[in-house]
């Protein structure tokens, strides 16, 4: 694509409205096109056929760590994720996957419910609340309860939440363009937060290692795990993975849960149907035992969540319209033939879930929230990616977000403030709702 501005290239148009920019380019230039931004060449692969190359390629050809490590290693630390060869990270993902079992999820639902009861107690009878801020706070607590275990959850004071925000701010646009050592205040805060967080986690790991009893949680899975060659995970690797787990589940889930809330508030007919579904599913489960003998501790249960089909469809449709990861990237290492193009080594190759999820030639009326729509072509619905880099957190995210919204739908009725649906804030790396205030009233 030609640009009149040297070096800056298409940065300005892209940063103003990336999805509109990419969609327009798709119609003008087809499913494969390149442009430059701050001296780098980006090649986008859009639509089912072109995206297939991205998702089925080998890491040696389209490399993830070369583009991501700069951002992630200062946050997670060394020895995990994009700091290690991809086959090692794949083993780490496998270990994490074994930690996400159905029996764990059953327990998670009760942990999440406990956090929900405590957290939303502070809401009034009716009022307005910053939904995104509330769900962000809540999800740190639920994710930590479920993924870190009780020792670390009990450390989550306001100081620690601040450390978390400082670390999280490491995922910034500046971190893409500046070297990790650059003396920027936000980088210094990130590095300090990393050191402090790591200290806390190392202490919790040491305590757990020396404890007589074995817990049934992710921390225990990681402590007991070993690589294929028999080597156990080091404390540094475990603490890196614990940071990774928290960050992976935080932004993605808090934005998704917020957007879902705004869609529910906008579509009152859907909200009514969701309320009915909750009454039907959890009404019968409210006390006593479930059909399969699982004891019900409160209102929510994993088996009940499975039966909330409409809620499931609404979450799926929210992830179509507002997937948290707007763009995934790889460094092109070897020339790639695709359709009638050859992409040279050195380009950054990208797929945009957000753009794929809205292509007008692929979806029927993509701009409308329709939980009943059908999902057809391969690789055009990719909120969790696909292939070797695919997300392992999908099932956990569904459990977490469905628990939260089951509870909220049962207890509250929601409306948009002044009928206004939040705009998308595209200046954040994960597209957040701007002015995310919602009206609530207890049922
Ligand atoms: C990878 C989305 C929650 C852990 C990914 C990728 C996407 C994604 C799109 C692929 C990135 C790429 O190919 O470049 C999401 C969404 C979530 C979510 C939409 C929630 C709504 C979680 C949670 C965890 C998690 C809760 C862990 C507890 C991971 C891991 C990877 C990954 C380990 C692997 C990255 C790789 O192999 O390169 N996620 N994620 N995610 N996610 Fe998630
Ligand atoms: C992220 C978060 C940021 C995100 C964007 C920069 C927004 C996106 O444009 C590209 C993909 C990226 C970098 C991304 C990839 C996968 C990450 C790094 C995460 C979802 C955050 C956490 C996840 C990571 C692989 C989880 C690591 C887990 C361990 C156990 C170490």
Short mmCIF file of N, CA and C in Angstrom, two decimals, residues 55 328 353 381-387 389-391:
data_model
loop_
_atom_site.label_atom_id
_atom_site.label_comp_id
_atom_site.label_asym_id
_atom_site.label_seq_id
_atom_site.Cartn_x
_atom_site.Cartn_y
_atom_site.Cartn_z
N UNK A 55 -2.04 -19.64 11.02
CA UNK A 55 -2.33 -20.58 12.11
C UNK A 55 -1.73 -21.96 11.90
N UNK A 328 -2.77 -10.47 16.34
CA UNK A 328 -1.69 -11.38 16.73
C UNK A 328 -0.57 -11.22 15.72
N UNK A 353 -8.19 -10.83 14.72
CA UNK A 353 -9.50 -11.41 15.04
C UNK A 353 -10.62 -10.39 14.87
N UNK A 381 -13.42 -16.96 12.95
CA UNK A 381 -13.79 -16.73 14.36
C UNK A 381 -12.65 -17.28 15.21
N UNK A 382 -11.75 -16.38 15.64
CA UNK A 382 -10.53 -16.81 16.31
C UNK A 382 -10.22 -16.00 17.58
N UNK A 383 -11.19 -15.83 18.48
CA UNK A 383 -10.90 -15.02 19.67
C UNK A 383 -9.78 -15.63 20.52
N UNK A 384 -9.58 -16.95 20.44
CA UNK A 384 -8.54 -17.62 21.22
C UNK A 384 -7.36 -18.07 20.34
N UNK A 385 -7.29 -17.55 19.12
CA UNK A 385 -6.24 -17.96 18.22
C UNK A 385 -6.48 -19.38 17.72
N UNK A 386 -5.43 -19.97 17.14
CA UNK A 386 -5.52 -21.34 16.64
C UNK A 386 -4.11 -21.85 16.41
N UNK A 387 -3.98 -23.17 16.27
CA UNK A 387 -2.67 -23.75 15.98
C UNK A 387 -1.80 -23.85 17.22
N UNK A 389 0.02 -21.85 18.86
CA UNK A 389 0.00 -20.78 19.87
C UNK A 389 -1.38 -20.59 20.49
N UNK A 390 -2.28 -21.52 20.21
CA UNK A 390 -3.66 -21.33 20.69
C UNK A 390 -3.71 -21.20 22.21
N UNK A 391 -4.70 -20.44 22.63
CA UNK A 391 -4.94 -20.21 24.05
C UNK A 391 -5.27 -21.51 24.78
#
